[in-house]
Structures are given as structure tokens and as C-alpha cells.
Amino acid sequence: MSVTAVVGAQWGDEGKGKLAHILGSSHDLILRYQGGSNAGHTVIADGTTYKFKLIPSGILHEGKLNLLCDGVVVNVLTLAEEITGLRERNQFRGELLISRHAHLVLPLHCMQDVYFEEAKGKRAIGTTRRGIGPAYADKYFRVGLRAGDMLKDNFGHRVREMARRKNVLFTGYYGQAEVDPDQVWAQVEPTVEILAPLVGDSTKVVRQALADGRKILCEGAQGTLLDIDYGTYPYVTSSHPVSGGALLGTGLSWRDLDRVVGISKAYTTRVGAGPFPTEDLGEEGERMREAGAEYGTVTGRPRRCGWLDLPLLKYASQLSGFTELALTKTDVLDDLAKIKVCVAYQSNGETITWPDLDPDVLEKCTPVYENLTGWETATTAIRQEADLPSAFKDYIRFIEDYVELPVSIISVGADATATIFR
Ligand code: IMP
């Protein structure tokens, strides 16, 4: 199989970083197709913990080409810092290419994100404040700056021009102080030297790689339920985490995609505001947060925790055409005697299985649970399917039957080796 996509099936944080790292070892190119430094990937390999914001973890390996493709938004300060840090630690071993079409996130976008969130008050989305929404808004308003613009002589002029335009918004709409366009440029200018040599035509590179029979891995960020169109709008991110985003964001076509691995935790988490039908606000939710270290990689915020929601998982599977599932963090449930799984909702007196993601509707849905028997056994050291407790296997089978997909990978711990391939 030449092209595989790894797609988040929930509200992000499903463990895509670990999976992409494992699958990446058998691929030549690793592509990010959407999102920006709102994503945080933690990879634990060889006893070392690596935290990535923008660069795929393939950068740790010689001979791997890592691409930030057309659909990504690149925070110039964050990326320059990430590259410099990796180089200083001798971890910048692969290659990195930034699409000339990728839009840039400047400090101005981060400020706008904060002002916007503060102005919304109680209705705030709970963004990561990394300027993602404002950068995509500028892209679609056709006033954004792209990585390719860094190669042009007038880049400094255009950054200052953008600062002047944002000032109208900052002072007039948000009642904030003006920024000094020269100061903004002074922040951005040093990044050009680091980033500009890495900018190129990523679509051409991707098409050539396909023609040469090289293997490509598309690494999603966030998850299906945060998709701008298919998620719980407006409590979503501003890009397309679904597999369609991997096509729009890279220059691949649907003909090229062979395998789509949907990634889901064995339970559910969400950061930020928005509906979450299976959220457990009691002791068990708290237990999942502590056992699963459910605190945001980017912002450190505690994640909201709850039970696996199968109608939403099936919805995600259908939207992205998952060919299989990877189930992560199953070990977090190791202690539980009973495990709840949502199989339907009660909505307006009816039992439904097709979710309506309109927040006003979804938050009024009451989950219908099946109570499954827990395995109450420590599983993190298990590496063979045959050694898994039978209640654990029943849990997997229950999910497979509902979603009508095989669970091909089970992650029983944070380390790359704590993985069972079936
Ligand atoms: P934004 O992407 O920063 O605009 O945030 C929009 C929503 O997506 C907020 O609810 C964030 O908490 C959520 N979000 C963005 N990136 C991630 C992620 O990588 N993991 C989990 N949630 C995320």
C-alpha cells in the first residue's frame, strides 16, 4: 500500500502522534495536511519523550522526508523555534519541506485569537489561542501570507501591511492597543533565514514520490468531531481533520489513498467548550483523567473525560472511509469493573443512532449505555493478542461489531513498544 492516512476519530488527542511514529517507520514521506501548532504530538521512543507541534516525528529518522503541505498553517515563530531546538539536540535527522502554499500564522493572528476569545466571554470556543482560526480566516478572505511569500523581496512590506490592517480591527472592534508594524516585522524577520530555504513545491514532490512508488503517510491533526464542517460547529477547529482534508491539503487525489486508519481512544476526551454527550463529570471521569494523564499537550488544560461514544465513532468512520481502527489508551480502563459504552441517544423521546452534531441538539441528547464487564487486569506489558484478558477481547469485539470495522492496532501504553498489531 503506498498511501496511508492516520485520522483522528474523536475530538483530537487520540494518540495520532504515537501511531504516526510507528507507521512512519515503514513510510518514506510523512505529510501533515491541516491544522498548525494547535496540535501537540507526544512520542515516547527509546526512553525519550519528544513533543512536536508542527513537524512530523519522522524528522527523527534519517532518509524520511517530512512535509508541511498546502493545507497546514505554519506559525513562523513556533516552527523556527522547533527547528532550532531539534538541530541543537541533534534530532533533526530527516528532511523537512514546507509547502509554498501553506499559510503563515504571525503573532498578529495569535493576538486576534485571544481578543476574539475574550470578546466572546461565556460563548468562547476555548481555542488553543495559537492563531489558527484567524490565519484560516485570512486565507479564505484571500488576504493571507503564504510560505512562498517569504521568498519574495516585498515580504517585510506585506507583513507590515498586514499589521496595519489588523490594527483597524484591534483598535476599532476589540478596543485593544495598536501594534507597531515595525516591531511585528522585527519578530518575524529572523525566522525567514531559517524557514525560507525549506520552502518548495510540495505538491510536485508528492506527485513525483507517487510516480516513484514511494510510500506516503498522511498524519492528521485534531479529530473528526473538530472538523469545520462535520464537527460540532462552532466548537471546532478551522480545518478538515477528516480524510478528505488529507486530499485537499496535500495534492493527493482520492485514487491515491489506500488505507485510512481511524484512531480512537478506548474512551473519549475533549478539550475546550462544546457538547460532549458521554462526558463523566463524576469520580470515574476524574479517574480516567488521572490514569490517562489527560492534560493538553499544547495548553496544559485538563481534558474533559467520558465514555466511548459508538454512534459518533461510526459517524467518523463513515465520513473518512476508515479501513480499520486503532484503539488507544485501553490501559486507562484496566482498573474498572464495569465499562460503559454509548450505543444510541435518547433525543426528543426517540432513540437515535445517527448523531446530529448541532451543539443545541447534541447537548440535549441522553446517551443510551451498554454496561460491559471490565477486565480488571494490568495490560500495559502485554504484546500478544492471545495474552489479553477475555473481557478485554469482548470489549474490542463489541466495538468492531458496532462500527463494522476491524481493530487492527491496540495501544496499551504510551511507549512505542506498548502496541499490539492484530
Ligand atoms: P483552535 O484549533 O485553536 O482554534 O481551537 C478550536 C477547538 O479545537 C478548541 O476546542 C480546542 O481545544 C480544539 N483543539 C485544537 N487543537 C486540538 C488538539 O490538537 N487536540 C484537541 N483539541 C484541539
Short mmCIF file of C-alpha atoms and ligand atoms in Angstrom, two decimals:
data_model
loop_
_atom_site.label_atom_id
_atom_site.label_comp_id
_atom_site.label_asym_id
_atom_site.label_seq_id
_atom_site.Cartn_x
_atom_site.Cartn_y
_atom_site.Cartn_z
CA MET A 1 0.00 0.00 0.00
CA SER A 2 1.54 3.30 -0.94
CA VAL A 3 -0.61 5.94 0.79
CA THR A 4 -1.93 5.64 4.34
CA ALA A 5 -3.79 8.33 6.28
CA VAL A 6 -3.98 8.42 10.06
CA VAL A 7 -7.15 10.26 11.06
CA GLY A 8 -8.47 11.25 14.50
CA ALA A 9 -11.95 9.78 15.06
CA GLN A 10 -12.89 11.89 18.09
CA TRP A 11 -12.14 15.40 19.39
CA GLY A 12 -8.39 15.11 18.95
CA ASP A 13 -5.70 13.76 21.28
CA GLU A 14 -6.43 10.15 20.24
CA GLY A 15 -2.74 9.24 20.11
CA LYS A 16 -2.10 10.00 16.44
CA GLY A 17 1.46 11.06 17.29
CA LYS A 18 2.37 7.62 18.57
CA LEU A 19 0.63 5.82 15.69
CA ALA A 20 2.14 8.09 13.06
CA HIS A 21 5.54 7.50 14.61
CA ILE A 22 5.12 3.71 14.48
CA LEU A 23 3.63 3.61 10.99
CA GLY A 24 6.06 6.28 9.80
CA SER A 25 8.97 3.86 10.12
CA SER A 26 7.68 1.94 7.09
CA HIS A 27 6.94 5.07 5.01
CA ASP A 28 9.26 7.35 3.04
CA LEU A 29 7.30 10.59 3.20
CA ILE A 30 5.28 11.90 6.15
CA LEU A 31 2.78 14.61 5.34
CA ARG A 32 0.87 16.94 7.58
CA TYR A 33 -2.23 18.10 5.78
CA GLN A 34 -4.10 20.54 8.05
CA GLY A 35 -4.01 22.43 11.32
CA GLY A 36 -0.97 24.09 12.80
CA SER A 37 0.68 24.50 16.17
CA ASN A 38 -2.67 23.89 17.90
CA ALA A 39 -1.65 20.23 17.61
CA GLY A 40 0.74 18.70 20.07
CA HIS A 41 2.15 15.26 19.41
CA THR A 42 3.94 13.36 22.13
CA VAL A 43 6.14 10.48 21.05
CA ILE A 44 7.92 8.24 23.53
CA ALA A 45 10.62 6.18 21.89
CA ASP A 46 13.83 4.62 23.22
CA GLY A 47 13.04 6.03 26.66
CA THR A 48 12.95 9.62 25.41
CA THR A 49 9.85 11.82 25.29
CA TYR A 50 9.60 14.05 22.22
CA LYS A 51 7.00 16.78 21.90
CA PHE A 52 6.14 18.05 18.44
CA LYS A 53 3.91 20.93 17.45
CA LEU A 54 4.29 21.27 13.70
CA ILE A 55 6.99 18.93 12.43
CA PRO A 56 6.07 15.25 11.93
CA SER A 57 8.03 12.87 14.15
CA GLY A 58 9.60 11.39 11.00
CA ILE A 59 12.17 14.15 11.43
CA LEU A 60 13.87 11.90 13.98
CA HIS A 61 14.81 9.45 11.22
CA GLU A 62 17.39 9.81 8.51
CA GLY A 63 16.03 9.40 5.00
CA LYS A 64 12.47 10.43 5.88
CA LEU A 65 11.03 13.42 4.09
CA ASN A 66 8.58 15.36 6.27
CA LEU A 67 6.24 17.79 4.58
CA LEU A 68 4.08 20.59 5.92
CA CYS A 69 1.68 20.57 3.00
CA ASP A 70 -0.64 23.11 1.43
CA GLY A 71 -3.47 22.78 3.96
CA VAL A 72 -1.31 23.46 7.04
CA VAL A 73 -1.00 26.86 8.72
CA VAL A 74 2.56 27.50 9.81
CA ASN A 75 3.35 29.62 12.84
CA VAL A 76 6.67 31.07 11.78
CA LEU A 77 7.96 31.69 15.31
CA THR A 78 6.96 28.24 16.57
CA LEU A 79 8.37 26.40 13.56
CA ALA A 80 11.64 28.31 13.61
CA GLU A 81 11.97 27.54 17.31
CA GLU A 82 11.10 23.87 16.79
CA ILE A 83 13.68 23.51 14.01
CA THR A 84 16.38 25.28 16.00
CA GLY A 85 15.68 23.12 19.07
CA LEU A 86 15.80 19.88 17.06
CA ARG A 87 19.04 20.95 15.39
CA GLU A 88 20.63 21.85 18.73
CA ARG A 89 19.71 18.45 20.17
CA ASN A 90 20.92 16.66 17.03
CA GLN A 91 17.43 15.33 16.43
CA PHE A 92 16.88 17.00 13.04
CA ARG A 93 17.84 13.85 11.15
CA GLY A 94 15.25 13.63 8.37
CA GLU A 95 14.39 16.33 5.84
CA LEU A 96 11.70 18.99 6.04
CA LEU A 97 9.83 20.70 3.23
CA ILE A 98 7.30 23.49 3.76
CA SER A 99 4.72 23.93 1.00
CA ARG A 100 4.95 27.34 -0.64
CA HIS A 101 1.14 27.37 -0.41
CA ALA A 102 0.96 26.82 3.35
CA HIS A 103 -0.44 29.93 5.02
CA LEU A 104 1.55 31.68 7.71
CA VAL A 105 0.47 32.30 11.27
CA LEU A 106 2.04 35.51 12.57
CA PRO A 107 1.97 36.83 16.14
CA LEU A 108 -0.87 39.06 14.90
CA HIS A 109 -3.08 36.00 14.42
CA CYS A 110 -2.39 34.76 17.93
CA MET A 111 -3.32 38.18 19.34
CA GLN A 112 -6.51 38.18 17.28
CA ASP A 113 -7.37 34.70 18.58
CA VAL A 114 -7.02 35.88 22.19
CA TYR A 115 -9.02 39.09 21.61
CA PHE A 116 -11.73 37.13 19.82
CA GLU A 117 -11.99 34.56 22.61
CA GLU A 118 -12.09 37.25 25.29
CA ALA A 119 -14.76 39.19 23.41
CA LYS A 120 -16.93 36.05 23.23
CA GLY A 121 -16.96 35.73 27.03
CA LYS A 122 -19.11 32.80 28.10
CA ARG A 123 -19.57 31.71 24.49
CA ALA A 124 -15.82 31.34 23.95
CA ILE A 125 -14.79 28.27 21.94
CA GLY A 126 -11.84 27.52 24.20
CA THR A 127 -9.33 27.66 21.35
CA THR A 128 -5.68 26.89 21.87
CA ARG A 129 -5.03 30.62 21.23
CA ARG A 130 -2.48 29.69 18.60
CA GLY A 131 -3.97 31.93 15.90
CA ILE A 132 -5.44 29.07 13.90
CA GLY A 133 -8.93 30.48 13.23
CA PRO A 134 -7.66 33.96 12.28
CA ALA A 135 -4.99 32.51 9.94
CA TYR A 136 -7.52 30.31 8.11
CA ALA A 137 -9.96 33.25 8.04
CA ASP A 138 -7.32 35.39 6.30
CA LYS A 139 -6.66 32.52 3.88
CA TYR A 140 -10.31 32.29 2.86
CA PHE A 141 -10.66 36.09 2.83
CA ARG A 142 -7.71 35.94 0.42
CA VAL A 143 -5.55 38.33 2.38
CA GLY A 144 -3.24 35.74 3.96
CA LEU A 145 0.51 35.41 3.57
CA ARG A 146 1.91 32.10 2.34
CA ALA A 147 5.22 30.43 2.96
CA GLY A 148 6.17 31.16 -0.65
CA ASP A 149 5.85 34.88 0.11
CA MET A 150 8.89 34.59 2.37
CA LEU A 151 10.97 34.13 -0.79
CA LYS A 152 9.86 37.46 -2.22
CA ASP A 153 11.54 40.85 -1.77
CA ASN A 154 8.39 42.55 -0.56
CA PHE A 155 7.72 40.10 2.32
CA GLY A 156 8.64 42.67 5.01
CA HIS A 157 6.37 45.21 3.38
CA ARG A 158 3.48 42.72 3.33
CA VAL A 159 3.93 41.76 6.98
CA ARG A 160 3.80 45.44 7.97
CA GLU A 161 0.78 45.93 5.73
CA MET A 162 -0.97 43.06 7.47
CA ALA A 163 -0.16 44.63 10.86
CA ARG A 164 -1.69 47.92 9.76
CA ARG A 165 -4.83 46.12 8.59
CA LYS A 166 -5.11 44.17 11.85
CA ASN A 167 -4.75 47.44 13.79
CA VAL A 168 -8.05 48.64 12.39
CA LEU A 169 -9.66 45.52 13.86
CA PHE A 170 -7.68 45.51 17.10
CA THR A 171 -8.47 49.14 17.97
CA GLY A 172 -11.87 49.56 16.34
CA TYR A 173 -13.55 46.24 17.06
CA TYR A 174 -11.72 44.72 20.03
CA GLY A 175 -10.80 48.02 21.77
CA GLN A 176 -7.17 46.94 22.09
CA ALA A 177 -3.91 48.83 21.62
CA GLU A 178 -2.30 49.15 18.19
CA VAL A 179 0.70 47.03 17.33
CA ASP A 180 3.78 48.62 15.84
CA PRO A 181 4.20 47.16 12.32
CA ASP A 182 7.99 47.55 12.53
CA GLN A 183 8.06 45.58 15.78
CA VAL A 184 6.00 42.79 14.23
CA TRP A 185 8.46 42.62 11.35
CA ALA A 186 11.38 42.64 13.79
CA GLN A 187 9.89 39.48 15.35
CA VAL A 188 9.20 37.76 12.04
CA GLU A 189 12.32 38.71 10.05
CA PRO A 190 14.80 36.37 11.83
CA THR A 191 12.57 33.38 11.03
CA VAL A 192 12.94 33.95 7.28
CA GLU A 193 16.56 32.86 7.29
CA ILE A 194 15.59 29.57 8.98
CA LEU A 195 12.39 28.79 7.08
CA ALA A 196 12.81 30.18 3.55
CA PRO A 197 15.44 27.57 2.49
CA LEU A 198 12.92 24.83 3.36
CA VAL A 199 10.06 26.22 1.25
CA GLY A 200 9.20 24.49 -2.02
CA ASP A 201 6.58 22.91 -4.26
CA SER A 202 5.33 20.11 -2.01
CA THR A 203 2.62 19.02 -4.47
CA LYS A 204 5.24 18.32 -7.12
CA VAL A 205 7.31 16.36 -4.61
CA VAL A 206 4.27 14.32 -3.54
CA ARG A 207 3.24 13.53 -7.13
CA GLN A 208 6.81 12.54 -8.02
CA ALA A 209 7.05 10.33 -4.91
CA LEU A 210 3.87 8.53 -6.01
CA ALA A 211 5.25 8.07 -9.51
CA ASP A 212 8.41 6.60 -7.98
CA GLY A 213 6.39 4.13 -5.89
CA ARG A 214 7.47 5.66 -2.57
CA LYS A 215 5.30 5.15 0.49
CA ILE A 216 3.43 8.11 1.94
CA LEU A 217 1.87 8.59 5.37
CA CYS A 218 -0.61 11.43 5.92
CA GLU A 219 -0.66 12.45 9.57
CA GLY A 220 -3.90 14.10 10.68
CA ALA A 221 -4.10 16.64 13.48
CA GLN A 222 -7.14 17.20 15.75
CA GLY A 223 -10.10 14.89 15.03
CA THR A 224 -13.27 14.38 13.01
CA LEU A 225 -15.57 15.97 15.59
CA LEU A 226 -13.49 19.17 15.41
CA ASP A 227 -13.85 19.36 11.61
CA ILE A 228 -15.04 22.79 10.49
CA ASP A 229 -17.93 21.28 8.50
CA TYR A 230 -18.51 17.87 10.10
CA GLY A 231 -17.83 18.69 13.74
CA THR A 232 -19.75 20.41 16.49
CA TYR A 233 -19.62 23.86 14.85
CA PRO A 234 -18.82 26.48 16.11
CA TYR A 235 -16.95 24.45 18.75
CA VAL A 236 -14.49 23.16 16.18
CA THR A 237 -11.14 23.98 14.70
CA SER A 238 -10.86 25.80 11.36
CA SER A 239 -9.62 22.97 9.15
CA HIS A 240 -10.57 19.50 7.88
CA PRO A 241 -9.16 16.66 10.01
CA VAL A 242 -11.30 14.12 8.05
CA SER A 243 -9.59 12.06 5.33
CA GLY A 244 -10.95 14.42 2.66
CA GLY A 245 -8.69 17.04 4.25
CA ALA A 246 -5.71 14.81 3.51
CA LEU A 247 -6.52 15.11 -0.19
CA LEU A 248 -7.32 18.83 -0.29
CA GLY A 249 -4.34 19.63 1.89
CA THR A 250 -1.63 17.70 0.04
CA GLY A 251 -2.26 17.38 -3.68
CA LEU A 252 -3.19 13.70 -3.39
CA SER A 253 -6.37 12.56 -5.10
CA TRP A 254 -8.91 10.00 -3.86
CA ARG A 255 -7.41 7.49 -6.27
CA ASP A 256 -4.15 7.62 -4.33
CA LEU A 257 -5.48 6.76 -0.88
CA ASP A 258 -5.15 3.05 0.01
CA ARG A 259 -5.58 2.86 3.74
CA VAL A 260 -7.29 5.13 6.27
CA VAL A 261 -6.60 4.28 9.90
CA GLY A 262 -9.16 5.86 12.24
CA ILE A 263 -7.76 6.44 15.70
CA SER A 264 -9.92 6.40 18.78
CA LYS A 265 -9.24 6.18 22.47
CA ALA A 266 -10.98 3.37 24.33
CA TYR A 267 -12.94 6.21 25.98
CA THR A 268 -13.48 9.84 24.97
CA THR A 269 -11.88 13.18 25.80
CA ARG A 270 -12.44 16.74 24.71
CA VAL A 271 -10.58 20.00 25.41
CA GLY A 272 -12.37 23.30 25.11
CA ALA A 273 -16.08 24.05 25.07
CA GLY A 274 -18.86 22.28 23.17
CA PRO A 275 -21.23 19.34 23.55
CA PHE A 276 -19.92 16.00 24.84
CA PRO A 277 -22.83 13.60 25.47
CA THR A 278 -20.84 10.87 27.25
CA GLU A 279 -18.84 13.23 29.48
CA ASP A 280 -18.47 11.81 33.00
CA LEU A 281 -18.30 14.65 35.50
CA GLY A 282 -18.05 12.27 38.43
CA GLU A 283 -15.43 10.09 40.00
CA GLU A 284 -14.91 7.81 37.00
CA GLY A 285 -14.24 10.72 34.65
CA GLU A 286 -11.73 12.04 37.17
CA ARG A 287 -10.13 8.60 37.35
CA MET A 288 -9.73 8.49 33.57
CA ARG A 289 -8.13 11.96 33.63
CA GLU A 290 -5.57 10.90 36.20
CA ALA A 291 -4.91 7.39 34.80
CA GLY A 292 -4.66 8.74 31.25
CA ALA A 293 -2.74 11.93 32.17
CA GLU A 294 -5.43 13.81 30.30
CA TYR A 295 -3.95 17.28 30.22
CA GLY A 296 -3.49 19.17 26.94
CA THR A 297 -0.06 18.87 25.28
CA VAL A 298 -0.22 22.43 23.92
CA THR A 299 -2.05 24.33 26.66
CA GLY A 300 -1.83 22.02 29.70
CA ARG A 301 -5.61 22.33 30.19
CA PRO A 302 -7.33 19.37 31.92
CA ARG A 303 -9.22 17.38 29.30
CA ARG A 304 -12.87 16.56 29.81
CA CYS A 305 -13.27 12.77 30.05
CA GLY A 306 -16.09 10.33 29.37
CA TRP A 307 -17.14 7.03 27.83
CA LEU A 308 -16.69 5.72 24.32
CA ASP A 309 -19.42 7.01 22.02
CA LEU A 310 -20.07 4.47 19.29
CA PRO A 311 -22.62 6.45 17.25
CA LEU A 312 -20.01 9.23 16.94
CA LEU A 313 -17.27 6.71 16.12
CA LYS A 314 -19.39 5.19 13.38
CA TYR A 315 -20.16 8.68 12.05
CA ALA A 316 -16.41 9.44 11.93
CA SER A 317 -15.74 6.14 10.22
CA GLN A 318 -18.29 6.80 7.51
CA LEU A 319 -17.07 10.34 6.83
CA SER A 320 -13.45 9.34 6.40
CA GLY A 321 -13.91 5.83 4.99
CA PHE A 322 -11.83 4.19 7.69
CA THR A 323 -10.43 0.89 6.52
CA GLU A 324 -9.61 -0.09 10.11
CA LEU A 325 -9.44 1.26 13.64
CA ALA A 326 -6.57 1.78 16.03
CA LEU A 327 -7.74 1.78 19.63
CA THR A 328 -5.52 3.65 22.05
CA LYS A 329 -5.11 4.06 25.81
CA THR A 330 -7.02 0.87 26.57
CA ASP A 331 -4.82 0.52 29.68
CA VAL A 332 -6.57 3.54 31.22
CA LEU A 333 -9.62 1.29 31.70
CA ASP A 334 -7.60 -1.54 33.29
CA ASP A 335 -8.96 -0.94 36.83
CA LEU A 336 -12.65 -0.69 36.01
CA ALA A 337 -15.13 -3.41 36.97
CA LYS A 338 -17.77 -2.02 34.56
CA ILE A 339 -17.20 -0.08 31.37
CA LYS A 340 -19.98 2.00 29.88
CA VAL A 341 -20.28 2.32 26.10
CA CYS A 342 -22.77 4.61 24.39
CA VAL A 343 -24.72 2.77 21.68
CA ALA A 344 -27.51 5.28 20.92
CA TYR A 345 -29.09 8.51 22.17
CA GLN A 346 -32.48 9.47 23.50
CA SER A 347 -33.49 12.64 21.69
CA ASN A 348 -36.97 14.18 21.82
CA GLY A 349 -38.47 10.89 23.00
CA GLU A 350 -36.85 8.90 20.19
CA THR A 351 -33.91 6.51 20.21
CA ILE A 352 -31.45 7.55 17.52
CA THR A 353 -28.06 6.28 16.35
CA TRP A 354 -27.23 8.91 13.71
CA PRO A 355 -25.91 11.89 15.68
CA ASP A 356 -26.89 15.48 14.96
CA LEU A 357 -23.75 17.49 15.67
CA ASP A 358 -25.56 20.81 16.07
CA PRO A 359 -24.48 21.74 19.63
CA ASP A 360 -28.03 22.77 20.58
CA VAL A 361 -29.27 19.30 19.63
CA LEU A 362 -26.32 17.16 20.69
CA GLU A 363 -26.11 18.63 24.18
CA LYS A 364 -29.74 17.67 24.79
CA CYS A 365 -29.17 14.05 23.77
CA THR A 366 -29.07 11.49 26.56
CA PRO A 367 -26.69 8.59 25.89
CA VAL A 368 -28.01 5.05 25.97
CA TYR A 369 -25.32 2.89 27.56
CA GLU A 370 -24.40 -0.78 27.47
CA ASN A 371 -22.53 -1.85 30.58
CA LEU A 372 -19.68 -4.13 29.65
CA THR A 373 -17.59 -6.13 32.07
CA GLY A 374 -14.16 -4.71 32.78
CA TRP A 375 -11.02 -6.88 32.70
CA GLU A 376 -9.52 -5.56 35.96
CA THR A 377 -6.05 -6.67 34.90
CA ALA A 378 -2.91 -4.65 34.15
CA THR A 379 -2.38 -4.89 30.38
CA THR A 380 0.46 -2.46 29.62
CA ALA A 381 3.08 -5.19 29.43
CA ILE A 382 1.03 -7.40 27.07
CA ARG A 383 2.32 -7.59 23.49
CA GLN A 384 0.37 -10.56 22.05
CA GLU A 385 -3.35 -10.57 21.39
CA ALA A 386 -3.62 -14.08 22.79
CA ASP A 387 -2.46 -12.84 26.21
CA LEU A 388 -5.23 -10.25 26.55
CA PRO A 389 -7.95 -10.96 29.14
CA SER A 390 -11.15 -12.30 27.64
CA ALA A 391 -13.23 -9.31 28.84
CA PHE A 392 -10.75 -7.07 27.00
CA LYS A 393 -11.25 -9.08 23.81
CA ASP A 394 -15.02 -8.85 24.29
CA TYR A 395 -14.73 -5.06 24.54
CA ILE A 396 -12.80 -4.93 21.25
CA ARG A 397 -15.28 -7.28 19.56
CA PHE A 398 -18.21 -5.15 20.75
CA ILE A 399 -16.66 -2.07 19.12
CA GLU A 400 -15.82 -3.94 15.92
CA ASP A 401 -19.36 -5.28 15.60
CA TYR A 402 -20.92 -1.87 16.11
CA VAL A 403 -18.60 0.10 13.83
CA GLU A 404 -18.27 -2.75 11.32
CA LEU A 405 -14.53 -2.37 11.13
CA PRO A 406 -11.57 -4.39 12.33
CA VAL A 407 -9.49 -3.02 15.19
CA SER A 408 -6.06 -3.63 13.70
CA ILE A 409 -3.90 -1.89 16.29
CA ILE A 410 -4.27 -1.69 20.08
CA SER A 411 -2.15 0.70 22.09
CA VAL A 412 -1.79 -0.49 25.68
CA GLY A 413 0.61 2.21 26.90
CA ALA A 414 2.39 5.41 25.97
CA ASP A 415 5.65 3.84 24.82
CA ALA A 416 6.01 2.99 21.13
CA THR A 417 6.60 -0.66 22.05
CA ALA A 418 3.35 -0.90 24.05
CA THR A 419 1.41 -1.81 20.92
CA ILE A 420 -0.41 -4.91 19.73
CA PHE A 421 -0.79 -5.48 15.98
CA ARG A 422 -3.56 -7.88 15.02
P1 IMP B 1 -8.22 26.07 17.70
O1 IMP B 1 -7.90 24.94 16.78
O2 IMP B 1 -7.04 26.53 18.50
O3 IMP B 1 -8.91 27.19 17.00
O4 IMP B 1 -9.26 25.52 18.78
C1 IMP B 1 -10.59 25.15 18.44
C2 IMP B 1 -11.05 23.95 19.23
O5 IMP B 1 -10.29 22.82 18.85
C3 IMP B 1 -10.86 24.08 20.75
O6 IMP B 1 -11.90 23.37 21.40
C4 IMP B 1 -9.54 23.37 21.00
O7 IMP B 1 -9.44 22.90 22.32
C5 IMP B 1 -9.64 22.26 19.99
N1 IMP B 1 -8.33 21.76 19.56
C6 IMP B 1 -7.49 22.33 18.68
N2 IMP B 1 -6.39 21.57 18.52
C7 IMP B 1 -6.55 20.49 19.28
C8 IMP B 1 -5.77 19.31 19.50
O8 IMP B 1 -4.68 19.11 18.95
N3 IMP B 1 -6.30 18.40 20.37
C9 IMP B 1 -7.50 18.56 20.98
N4 IMP B 1 -8.26 19.64 20.79
C10 IMP B 1 -7.80 20.59 19.95
#
